[in-house]
mmCIF file of C-alpha atoms in Angstrom:
data_model
loop_
_atom_site.group_PDB
_atom_site.id
_atom_site.type_symbol
_atom_site.label_atom_id
_atom_site.label_comp_id
_atom_site.label_asym_id
_atom_site.label_seq_id
_atom_site.Cartn_x
_atom_site.Cartn_y
_atom_site.Cartn_z
ATOM 1 C CA MET E 102 13.028 8.771 -36.048
ATOM 2 C CA LYS E 103 13.356 8.617 -32.336
ATOM 3 C CA SER E 104 14.299 5.189 -31.135
ATOM 4 C CA PRO E 105 12.530 4.006 -27.998
ATOM 5 C CA GLY E 106 15.896 3.685 -26.266
ATOM 6 C CA SER E 107 16.507 7.445 -26.405
ATOM 7 C CA ASP E 108 13.392 7.992 -24.272
ATOM 8 C CA LEU E 109 15.041 6.213 -21.421
ATOM 9 C CA LYS E 110 16.850 8.700 -19.293
ATOM 10 C CA LYS E 111 19.806 6.739 -18.125
ATOM 11 C CA LYS E 112 19.775 7.961 -14.595
ATOM 12 C CA SER E 113 21.400 5.777 -12.080
ATOM 13 C CA LEU E 114 18.928 3.566 -10.286
ATOM 14 C CA TRP E 115 20.532 4.447 -6.984
ATOM 15 C CA ILE E 116 20.185 8.188 -7.479
ATOM 16 C CA PHE E 117 16.516 7.718 -8.280
ATOM 17 C CA LEU E 118 15.925 5.475 -5.282
ATOM 18 C CA GLY E 119 17.887 7.840 -3.041
ATOM 19 C CA ILE E 120 15.702 10.773 -4.065
ATOM 20 C CA ALA E 121 12.554 8.688 -3.494
ATOM 21 C CA MET E 122 13.746 7.615 -0.036
ATOM 22 C CA LEU E 123 14.642 11.203 0.813
ATOM 23 C CA ALA E 124 11.153 12.301 -0.251
ATOM 24 C CA ALA E 125 9.598 9.660 2.034
ATOM 25 C CA ILE E 126 11.792 10.753 4.970
ATOM 26 C CA ILE E 127 10.985 14.444 4.430
ATOM 27 C CA LEU E 128 7.234 13.747 4.195
ATOM 28 C CA ALA E 129 7.175 11.608 7.340
ATOM 29 C CA THR E 130 9.514 13.802 9.397
ATOM 30 C CA PHE E 131 8.784 17.373 8.397
ATOM 31 C CA VAL E 132 5.331 17.334 6.757
ATOM 32 C CA SER E 133 3.416 14.821 8.916
ATOM 33 C CA PRO E 134 3.489 17.074 12.047
ATOM 34 C CA TRP E 135 1.279 19.484 10.091
ATOM 35 C CA ALA E 136 -1.175 16.848 8.828
ATOM 36 C CA SER E 137 -4.841 17.125 9.780
ATOM 37 C CA SER E 138 -5.516 15.805 13.271
ATOM 38 C CA SER E 139 -9.249 15.391 12.636
ATOM 39 C CA PRO E 140 -10.581 11.836 13.012
ATOM 40 C CA ASP E 141 -10.286 9.756 9.834
ATOM 41 C CA GLY E 142 -13.266 8.434 7.868
ATOM 42 C CA LEU E 143 -13.908 5.319 9.938
ATOM 43 C CA GLU E 144 -13.305 7.066 13.281
ATOM 44 C CA LYS E 145 -15.684 9.882 12.365
ATOM 45 C CA VAL E 146 -18.393 7.424 11.304
ATOM 46 C CA ALA E 147 -17.870 5.513 14.579
ATOM 47 C CA GLU E 148 -18.242 8.770 16.499
ATOM 48 C CA GLU E 149 -21.407 9.845 14.682
ATOM 49 C CA LYS E 150 -23.038 6.414 14.726
ATOM 50 C CA GLN E 151 -22.017 5.944 18.366
ATOM 51 C CA PHE E 152 -19.935 2.818 18.257
ATOM 52 C CA LEU E 153 -16.556 4.433 18.948
ATOM 53 C CA GLU E 154 -16.882 3.485 22.621
ATOM 54 C CA LYS E 155 -16.626 -0.183 21.598
ATOM 55 C CA ALA E 156 -12.981 0.457 20.766
ATOM 56 C CA GLU E 157 -12.382 2.735 23.731
ATOM 57 C CA GLU E 158 -13.759 0.146 26.161
ATOM 58 C CA THR E 159 -11.679 -2.680 24.682
ATOM 59 C CA GLU E 160 -8.257 -3.527 26.043
ATOM 60 C CA PRO E 161 -5.763 -3.417 23.189
ATOM 61 C CA SER E 162 -4.852 -6.934 22.050
ATOM 62 C CA TRP E 163 -1.221 -5.856 21.607
ATOM 63 C CA LYS E 164 0.166 -3.680 24.379
ATOM 64 C CA HIS E 165 3.803 -3.487 23.362
ATOM 65 C CA SER E 166 3.732 -0.806 20.680
ATOM 66 C CA PRO E 167 6.788 1.302 21.456
ATOM 67 C CA ILE E 168 5.350 4.481 19.929
ATOM 68 C CA PRO E 169 1.539 4.380 20.240
ATOM 69 C CA ASP E 170 -0.362 6.792 17.990
ATOM 70 C CA TYR E 171 2.829 8.099 16.311
ATOM 71 C CA GLY E 172 3.920 9.988 19.403
ATOM 72 C CA GLY E 173 0.376 11.262 19.953
ATOM 73 C CA GLU E 174 0.718 10.626 23.701
ATOM 74 C CA VAL E 175 3.528 13.159 23.845
ATOM 75 C CA GLY E 176 1.492 15.406 21.633
ATOM 76 C CA THR E 177 4.220 17.633 20.213
ATOM 77 C CA ARG E 178 5.008 18.120 16.541
ATOM 78 C CA ALA E 179 8.572 17.012 17.223
ATOM 79 C CA ALA E 180 7.296 13.691 18.598
ATOM 80 C CA THR E 181 5.156 13.105 15.501
ATOM 81 C CA GLY E 182 8.031 13.996 13.190
ATOM 82 C CA LEU E 183 10.480 11.756 15.025
ATOM 83 C CA SER E 184 8.073 8.799 15.005
ATOM 84 C CA GLY E 185 7.517 9.383 11.278
ATOM 85 C CA PHE E 186 11.277 9.316 10.725
ATOM 86 C CA ILE E 187 11.643 6.089 12.717
ATOM 87 C CA GLY E 188 8.631 4.540 10.988
ATOM 88 C CA VAL E 189 9.920 5.220 7.478
ATOM 89 C CA LEU E 190 13.321 3.661 8.182
ATOM 90 C CA LEU E 191 11.731 0.740 10.033
ATOM 91 C CA THR E 192 9.232 0.036 7.227
ATOM 92 C CA ALA E 193 11.989 0.114 4.602
ATOM 93 C CA ALA E 194 14.195 -2.162 6.715
ATOM 94 C CA VAL E 195 11.436 -4.718 7.378
ATOM 95 C CA MET E 196 10.437 -4.775 3.703
ATOM 96 C CA VAL E 197 14.022 -5.128 2.432
ATOM 97 C CA GLY E 198 14.707 -7.797 5.058
ATOM 98 C CA LEU E 199 11.620 -9.785 4.094
ATOM 99 C CA GLY E 200 12.428 -9.306 0.402
ATOM 100 C CA PHE E 201 15.944 -10.682 0.753
ATOM 101 C CA LEU E 202 14.718 -13.555 2.938
ATOM 102 C CA VAL E 203 12.156 -14.643 0.341
ATOM 103 C CA PHE E 204 14.652 -14.033 -2.475
ATOM 104 C CA SER E 205 17.420 -16.097 -0.891
ATOM 105 C CA ILE E 206 15.067 -18.975 0.011
ATOM 106 C CA GLY E 207 13.873 -18.985 -3.602
ATOM 107 C CA LYS E 208 17.448 -19.000 -4.873
ATOM 108 C CA ARG E 209 18.486 -21.846 -2.603
ATOM 109 C CA LYS E 210 15.475 -23.912 -3.681
ATOM 110 C CA ARG E 211 16.346 -23.348 -7.328
ATOM 111 C CA ALA E 212 19.948 -24.371 -6.644
ATOM 112 C CA ASN E 213 18.813 -27.532 -4.823
ATOM 113 C CA SER E 214 16.468 -28.556 -7.625
ATOM 114 C CA ASP E 215 19.294 -28.057 -10.137
ATOM 115 C CA ILE E 216 21.501 -30.397 -8.105
ATOM 116 C CA SER E 217 18.799 -33.051 -7.817
ATOM 117 C CA LYS E 218 18.259 -32.959 -11.577
ATOM 118 C CA ASN E 219 21.895 -33.779 -12.262
ATOM 119 C CA MET B 1450 -9.703 3.113 7.778
ATOM 120 C CA HIS B 1451 -7.599 1.076 10.185
ATOM 121 C CA ILE B 1452 -10.054 -0.912 12.314
ATOM 122 C CA PRO B 1453 -9.126 -0.866 16.034
ATOM 123 C CA ASP B 1454 -9.688 -3.681 18.529
ATOM 124 C CA GLY B 1455 -13.275 -3.948 19.706
ATOM 125 C CA PHE B 1456 -15.138 -3.173 16.474
ATOM 126 C CA LEU B 1457 -15.155 -6.751 15.170
ATOM 127 C CA ASP B 1458 -16.354 -9.914 16.864
ATOM 128 C CA ALA B 1459 -14.186 -13.026 17.057
ATOM 129 C CA LYS B 1460 -15.791 -14.895 14.158
ATOM 130 C CA THR B 1461 -15.312 -11.914 11.856
ATOM 131 C CA TRP B 1462 -11.752 -11.017 12.755
ATOM 132 C CA GLY B 1463 -10.792 -14.704 12.926
ATOM 133 C CA THR B 1464 -12.138 -15.376 9.446
ATOM 134 C CA ALA B 1465 -10.431 -12.258 8.097
ATOM 135 C CA TRP B 1466 -7.145 -13.332 9.710
ATOM 136 C CA GLY B 1467 -7.431 -16.721 7.994
ATOM 137 C CA ALA B 1468 -8.167 -15.196 4.617
ATOM 138 C CA SER B 1469 -5.358 -12.654 4.887
ATOM 139 C CA ALA B 1470 -2.880 -15.281 6.061
ATOM 140 C CA GLY B 1471 -3.757 -17.378 3.013
ATOM 141 C CA PHE B 1472 -3.274 -14.450 0.635
ATOM 142 C CA THR B 1473 0.001 -13.519 2.336
ATOM 143 C CA GLY B 1474 1.289 -17.079 2.035
ATOM 144 C CA TYR B 1475 0.515 -17.099 -1.656
ATOM 145 C CA ALA B 1476 2.029 -13.620 -2.077
ATOM 146 C CA LEU B 1477 5.320 -14.801 -0.528
ATOM 147 C CA TYR B 1478 5.385 -17.629 -3.057
ATOM 148 C CA ALA B 1479 4.282 -15.573 -6.062
ATOM 149 C CA ALA B 1480 6.454 -12.519 -5.333
ATOM 150 C CA LYS B 1481 9.617 -14.622 -5.518
ATOM 151 C CA LYS B 1482 9.734 -14.351 -9.304
ATOM 152 C CA LYS B 1483 9.820 -10.545 -9.152
ATOM 153 C CA LEU B 1484 12.405 -10.241 -6.393
ATOM 154 C CA SER B 1485 15.980 -9.437 -7.357
ATOM 155 C CA GLU B 1486 18.850 -7.249 -6.192
ATOM 156 C CA LYS B 1487 17.331 -4.475 -8.316
ATOM 157 C CA THR B 1488 13.694 -4.767 -7.254
ATOM 158 C CA ILE B 1489 14.157 -5.345 -3.491
ATOM 159 C CA PRO B 1490 15.446 -1.795 -2.784
ATOM 160 C CA LEU B 1491 12.606 -0.419 -4.936
ATOM 161 C CA ILE B 1492 10.062 -2.420 -2.949
ATOM 162 C CA GLY B 1493 11.586 -1.269 0.353
ATOM 163 C CA ILE B 1494 11.454 2.385 -0.647
ATOM 164 C CA THR B 1495 7.920 2.052 -1.989
ATOM 165 C CA ALA B 1496 6.881 0.627 1.386
ATOM 166 C CA ALA B 1497 8.625 3.522 3.176
ATOM 167 C CA PHE B 1498 6.938 6.055 0.890
ATOM 168 C CA ILE B 1499 3.491 4.542 1.508
ATOM 169 C CA PHE B 1500 4.092 4.556 5.255
ATOM 170 C CA ALA B 1501 5.030 8.246 5.028
ATOM 171 C CA ALA B 1502 2.100 9.145 2.788
ATOM 172 C CA GLN B 1503 -0.331 7.360 5.126
ATOM 173 C CA MET B 1504 0.725 9.750 7.911
ATOM 174 C CA LEU B 1505 -0.391 12.779 5.902
ATOM 175 C CA ASN B 1506 -4.039 13.141 6.827
ATOM 176 C CA PHE B 1507 -5.739 15.701 4.633
ATOM 177 C CA PRO B 1508 -8.987 17.389 5.680
ATOM 178 C CA VAL B 1509 -12.230 16.343 3.987
ATOM 179 C CA ALA B 1510 -15.716 17.667 4.646
ATOM 180 C CA GLY B 1511 -17.063 18.238 8.166
ATOM 181 C CA GLY B 1512 -14.187 17.802 10.643
ATOM 182 C CA THR B 1513 -13.059 14.560 9.062
ATOM 183 C CA SER B 1514 -9.690 13.666 7.600
ATOM 184 C CA GLY B 1515 -8.571 11.056 5.149
ATOM 185 C CA HIS B 1516 -5.221 9.633 4.239
ATOM 186 C CA PHE B 1517 -3.561 7.783 1.415
ATOM 187 C CA LEU B 1518 -4.028 4.006 1.224
ATOM 188 C CA GLY B 1519 -1.523 3.151 -1.493
ATOM 189 C CA ALA B 1520 -2.324 -0.435 -2.486
ATOM 190 C CA ILE B 1521 -2.881 0.409 -6.158
ATOM 191 C CA LEU B 1522 0.257 2.573 -6.201
ATOM 192 C CA ALA B 1523 2.303 -0.241 -4.634
ATOM 193 C CA MET B 1524 0.979 -2.820 -7.094
ATOM 194 C CA THR B 1525 1.392 -0.497 -10.100
ATOM 195 C CA LEU B 1526 5.048 0.087 -9.242
ATOM 196 C CA ALA B 1527 6.052 -3.328 -7.904
ATOM 197 C CA GLY B 1528 3.564 -5.803 -9.407
ATOM 198 C CA ALA B 1529 0.505 -7.340 -7.749
ATOM 199 C CA TRP B 1530 2.074 -9.728 -5.213
ATOM 200 C CA PRO B 1531 5.148 -7.710 -4.215
ATOM 201 C CA GLY B 1532 2.722 -4.786 -3.856
ATOM 202 C CA PHE B 1533 0.533 -6.936 -1.638
ATOM 203 C CA LEU B 1534 3.535 -7.711 0.588
ATOM 204 C CA ILE B 1535 4.328 -3.984 0.773
ATOM 205 C CA MET B 1536 0.844 -3.365 2.161
ATOM 206 C CA VAL B 1537 1.179 -6.232 4.661
ATOM 207 C CA VAL B 1538 4.487 -4.825 5.917
ATOM 208 C CA VAL B 1539 3.125 -1.255 6.187
ATOM 209 C CA LEU B 1540 -0.022 -2.403 8.034
ATOM 210 C CA ALA B 1541 1.939 -4.731 10.341
ATOM 211 C CA VAL B 1542 4.484 -2.017 11.245
ATOM 212 C CA GLN B 1543 1.658 0.456 11.901
ATOM 213 C CA CYS B 1544 -0.160 -2.058 14.101
ATOM 214 C CA LEU B 1545 2.787 -3.444 16.077
ATOM 215 C CA PHE B 1546 4.938 -0.327 16.498
ATOM 216 C CA PHE B 1547 2.449 2.537 16.403
ATOM 217 C CA ALA B 1548 -0.769 0.923 17.702
ATOM 218 C CA ASP B 1549 -2.533 2.048 14.516
ATOM 219 C CA GLY B 1550 -5.194 -0.594 13.916
ATOM 220 C CA GLY B 1551 -5.811 -3.428 16.377
ATOM 221 C CA LEU B 1552 -3.875 -6.682 16.276
ATOM 222 C CA THR B 1553 -7.118 -8.682 16.256
ATOM 223 C CA ALA B 1554 -8.294 -6.478 13.364
ATOM 224 C CA LEU B 1555 -5.015 -6.694 11.410
ATOM 225 C CA GLY B 1556 -6.370 -9.558 9.306
ATOM 226 C CA ALA B 1557 -9.458 -7.518 8.425
ATOM 227 C CA ASN B 1558 -7.350 -4.442 7.707
ATOM 228 C CA ILE B 1559 -5.130 -6.463 5.348
ATOM 229 C CA PHE B 1560 -8.227 -7.992 3.778
ATOM 230 C CA ASN B 1561 -9.900 -4.604 3.194
ATOM 231 C CA MET B 1562 -6.898 -2.593 2.075
ATOM 232 C CA ALA B 1563 -4.680 -5.181 0.358
ATOM 233 C CA VAL B 1564 -7.103 -7.854 -0.908
ATOM 234 C CA VAL B 1565 -10.319 -5.945 -1.732
ATOM 235 C CA GLY B 1566 -8.701 -2.534 -2.245
ATOM 236 C CA GLY B 1567 -5.573 -4.156 -3.671
ATOM 237 C CA ILE B 1568 -5.525 -7.492 -5.494
ATOM 238 C CA LEU B 1569 -9.177 -7.288 -6.604
ATOM 239 C CA CYS B 1570 -8.822 -3.722 -7.887
ATOM 240 C CA TYR B 1571 -5.472 -4.508 -9.521
ATOM 241 C CA PHE B 1572 -7.098 -7.389 -11.402
ATOM 242 C CA LEU B 1573 -9.911 -5.105 -12.602
ATOM 243 C CA MET B 1574 -7.338 -2.449 -13.510
ATOM 244 C CA SER B 1575 -5.381 -4.964 -15.620
ATOM 245 C CA VAL B 1576 -8.520 -5.832 -17.569
ATOM 246 C CA ALA B 1577 -9.319 -2.139 -18.047
ATOM 247 C CA LYS B 1578 -5.772 -1.432 -19.257
ATOM 248 C CA LYS B 1579 -6.074 -4.083 -21.982
ATOM 249 C CA VAL B 1580 -9.292 -2.470 -23.262
ATOM 250 C CA LEU B 1581 -8.029 1.118 -22.962
ATOM 251 C CA SER B 1582 -4.631 0.370 -24.528
ATOM 252 C CA LYS B 1583 -6.265 -0.132 -27.933
ATOM 253 C CA ARG B 1584 -7.466 3.484 -27.969
ATOM 254 C CA LEU B 1585 -4.946 5.331 -25.832
ATOM 255 C CA GLY B 1586 -1.772 3.307 -26.123
ATOM 256 C CA GLU B 1587 -0.422 1.557 -23.063
ATOM 257 C CA ARG B 1588 1.064 4.621 -21.393
ATOM 258 C CA GLY B 1589 -2.204 6.543 -21.733
ATOM 259 C CA ALA B 1590 -4.149 3.543 -20.481
ATOM 260 C CA VAL B 1591 -1.954 3.298 -17.377
ATOM 261 C CA LEU B 1592 -2.411 6.987 -16.597
ATOM 262 C CA VAL B 1593 -6.201 6.720 -16.960
ATOM 263 C CA ALA B 1594 -6.529 3.424 -15.085
ATOM 264 C CA VAL B 1595 -4.431 4.409 -12.043
ATOM 265 C CA PRO B 1596 -6.702 7.254 -10.825
ATOM 266 C CA VAL B 1597 -9.918 5.352 -11.559
ATOM 267 C CA PHE B 1598 -8.883 2.188 -9.753
ATOM 268 C CA SER B 1599 -7.165 4.057 -6.920
ATOM 269 C CA TRP B 1600 -10.481 5.736 -6.216
ATOM 270 C CA LEU B 1601 -12.279 2.391 -6.552
ATOM 271 C CA SER B 1602 -9.888 0.719 -4.117
ATOM 272 C CA VAL B 1603 -10.772 3.160 -1.320
ATOM 273 C CA PHE B 1604 -14.459 2.904 -2.230
ATOM 274 C CA LEU B 1605 -14.514 -0.921 -2.174
ATOM 275 C CA ALA B 1606 -12.347 -1.142 0.960
ATOM 276 C CA SER B 1607 -14.868 1.050 2.799
ATOM 277 C CA ILE B 1608 -17.684 -1.266 1.665
ATOM 278 C CA ALA B 1609 -15.789 -4.339 2.898
ATOM 279 C CA CYS B 1610 -15.156 -2.580 6.217
ATOM 280 C CA SER B 1611 -18.858 -1.734 6.549
ATOM 281 C CA PHE B 1612 -19.859 -5.349 5.972
ATOM 282 C CA GLU B 1613 -17.405 -6.563 8.619
ATOM 283 C CA LEU B 1614 -18.782 -4.064 11.151
ATOM 284 C CA ALA B 1615 -22.339 -5.164 10.342
ATOM 285 C CA ILE B 1616 -21.554 -8.907 10.457
ATOM 286 C CA SER B 1617 -19.926 -8.331 13.855
ATOM 287 C CA GLY B 1618 -23.186 -6.816 15.103
ATOM 288 C CA THR B 1619 -21.415 -3.533 15.861
ATOM 289 C CA ILE B 1620 -23.719 -1.397 13.727
ATOM 290 C CA PRO B 1621 -26.515 -2.192 11.228
ATOM 291 C CA LEU B 1622 -25.384 -2.213 7.583
ATOM 292 C CA ASN B 1623 -28.025 0.310 6.490
ATOM 293 C CA VAL B 1624 -26.598 2.792 8.989
ATOM 294 C CA VAL B 1625 -22.875 2.279 8.476
ATOM 295 C CA LEU B 1626 -22.683 1.633 4.726
ATOM 296 C CA PRO B 1627 -23.943 5.026 3.445
ATOM 297 C CA ALA B 1628 -21.816 6.896 5.990
ATOM 298 C CA MET B 1629 -18.628 4.950 5.196
ATOM 299 C CA VAL B 1630 -19.128 5.018 1.428
ATOM 300 C CA GLY B 1631 -20.006 8.713 1.498
ATOM 301 C CA VAL B 1632 -16.872 9.912 3.255
ATOM 302 C CA HIS B 1633 -14.545 7.473 1.465
ATOM 303 C CA SER B 1634 -15.849 8.541 -1.943
ATOM 304 C CA ILE B 1635 -14.281 11.913 -1.135
ATOM 305 C CA ILE B 1636 -11.109 10.459 0.392
ATOM 306 C CA GLY B 1637 -10.746 8.364 -2.788
ATOM 307 C CA ILE B 1638 -10.260 11.557 -4.817
ATOM 308 C CA GLY B 1639 -7.169 12.324 -2.733
ATOM 309 C CA GLU B 1640 -6.034 8.749 -3.237
ATOM 310 C CA ALA B 1641 -6.404 9.057 -7.017
ATOM 311 C CA LEU B 1642 -4.503 12.371 -7.100
ATOM 312 C CA ILE B 1643 -1.525 11.143 -5.076
ATOM 313 C CA ALA B 1644 -1.219 7.817 -6.909
ATOM 314 C CA THR B 1645 -1.453 9.510 -10.309
ATOM 315 C CA ILE B 1646 1.160 12.149 -9.470
ATOM 316 C CA VAL B 1647 3.627 9.508 -8.249
ATOM 317 C CA VAL B 1648 3.040 7.156 -11.202
ATOM 318 C CA SER B 1649 3.335 10.069 -13.676
ATOM 319 C CA VAL B 1650 6.656 11.166 -12.180
ATOM 320 C CA VAL B 1651 8.109 7.643 -12.172
ATOM 321 C CA ILE B 1652 6.850 6.828 -15.686
ATOM 322 C CA GLN B 1653 8.509 10.039 -16.959
ATOM 323 C CA THR B 1654 11.853 9.517 -15.271
ATOM 324 C CA ARG B 1655 12.247 5.740 -14.877
ATOM 325 C CA PRO B 1656 9.520 3.907 -16.831
ATOM 326 C CA ASP B 1657 11.341 0.627 -16.180
ATOM 327 C CA LEU B 1658 10.402 0.950 -12.489
ATOM 328 C CA VAL B 1659 6.655 0.843 -13.240
ATOM 329 C CA ASP B 1660 5.853 -2.866 -13.335
ATOM 330 C CA PHE B 1661 2.295 -2.252 -14.599
ATOM 331 C CA TYR B 1662 3.695 -0.422 -17.669
ATOM 332 C CA GLU B 1663 4.824 -3.370 -19.771
ATOM 333 C CA GLY B 1664 6.047 -1.119 -22.573
ATOM 334 C CA SER B 1665 8.915 -0.122 -20.311
ATOM 335 C CA ARG B 1666 10.356 -3.622 -20.578
ATOM 336 C CA LYS B 1667 10.552 -3.259 -24.356
ATOM 337 C CA ILE B 1668 12.369 0.041 -23.877
ATOM 338 C CA MET B 1669 14.828 -1.695 -21.597
ATOM 339 C CA GLU B 1670 15.368 -4.567 -24.008
ATOM 340 C CA SER B 1671 15.902 -2.284 -26.990
ATOM 341 C CA SER B 1672 18.319 -0.079 -25.076
ATOM 342 C CA VAL B 1673 20.261 -3.137 -24.007
ATOM 343 C CA GLY B 1674 20.350 -4.138 -27.683
ATOM 344 C CA GLU B 1675 21.730 -0.745 -28.697
ATOM 345 C CA VAL B 1676 24.494 -0.934 -26.168
ATOM 346 C CA SER B 1677 25.618 -4.369 -27.248
ATOM 347 C CA SER B 1678 25.498 -3.662 -31.003
#
């Protein structure tokens, strides 16, 4: 009989995560420049039902985006690919940073409550 | 379906901001239990993957494109509340760095894509898994539930978005709802395909990294037992 443990392929966690990260980088950098540039569902509906101008007439509430529209202002595939590359690394960094922040606050709180119990 | 500035009025985007801030606060508290040195890199890479996948617009009918949303995928891999935080980070990075979705509308975008299309659908998916597990086993139930609720998450998010546009007085509900639901019913098929492919690959290679697949924890425990005996 096969034990459930033998189903587990004992691949290193880091190799798996490395491959996954590489896949994300490749998709964002080398595949995204060839993605469809047609308007997305909401934008298309806004166009057809004639309320897209409401967004076009509105000043953006946040004007400090360093790479608006994923390099769409530059308009080249290289610009899209580069902004995808930056975005993937940035998203991972922000998420890991937030994760460790929440994790370490949680750990400190647990440590403090252990001290107060004693 | 990232809402830009100008589509929502102040009462609507303000309310959505409040609701999303509340959910995010709770998620920070609730995700703590799942965060560890092992899960934090996984969560970071899942966020990066969803950011990448959201850039890949695929064509749907009539000069329209759709892209991956990823809330159900994030929650399936990382658990409900860490998955919620993944979506908040992805949407915030898109808004602040790439001007994708307005800052006033960020609360509504989080509400649509991470609360309605995320937490709500994840809850329904958990109930469905319990029922399906009796017939299909847990692994089968996961692989049936993921496509169904991935599709539903896009579908329900587009309904929530339509209501917000209508409440804001931007467009009457009877005009916007059929149009939004129609196109997102098709986009949802892409969503279901991508989520199912990713979950299938991870469940084959590293089932312990699929939080929604509880059977994987038993595999881990038994393999730990084998090593120590």
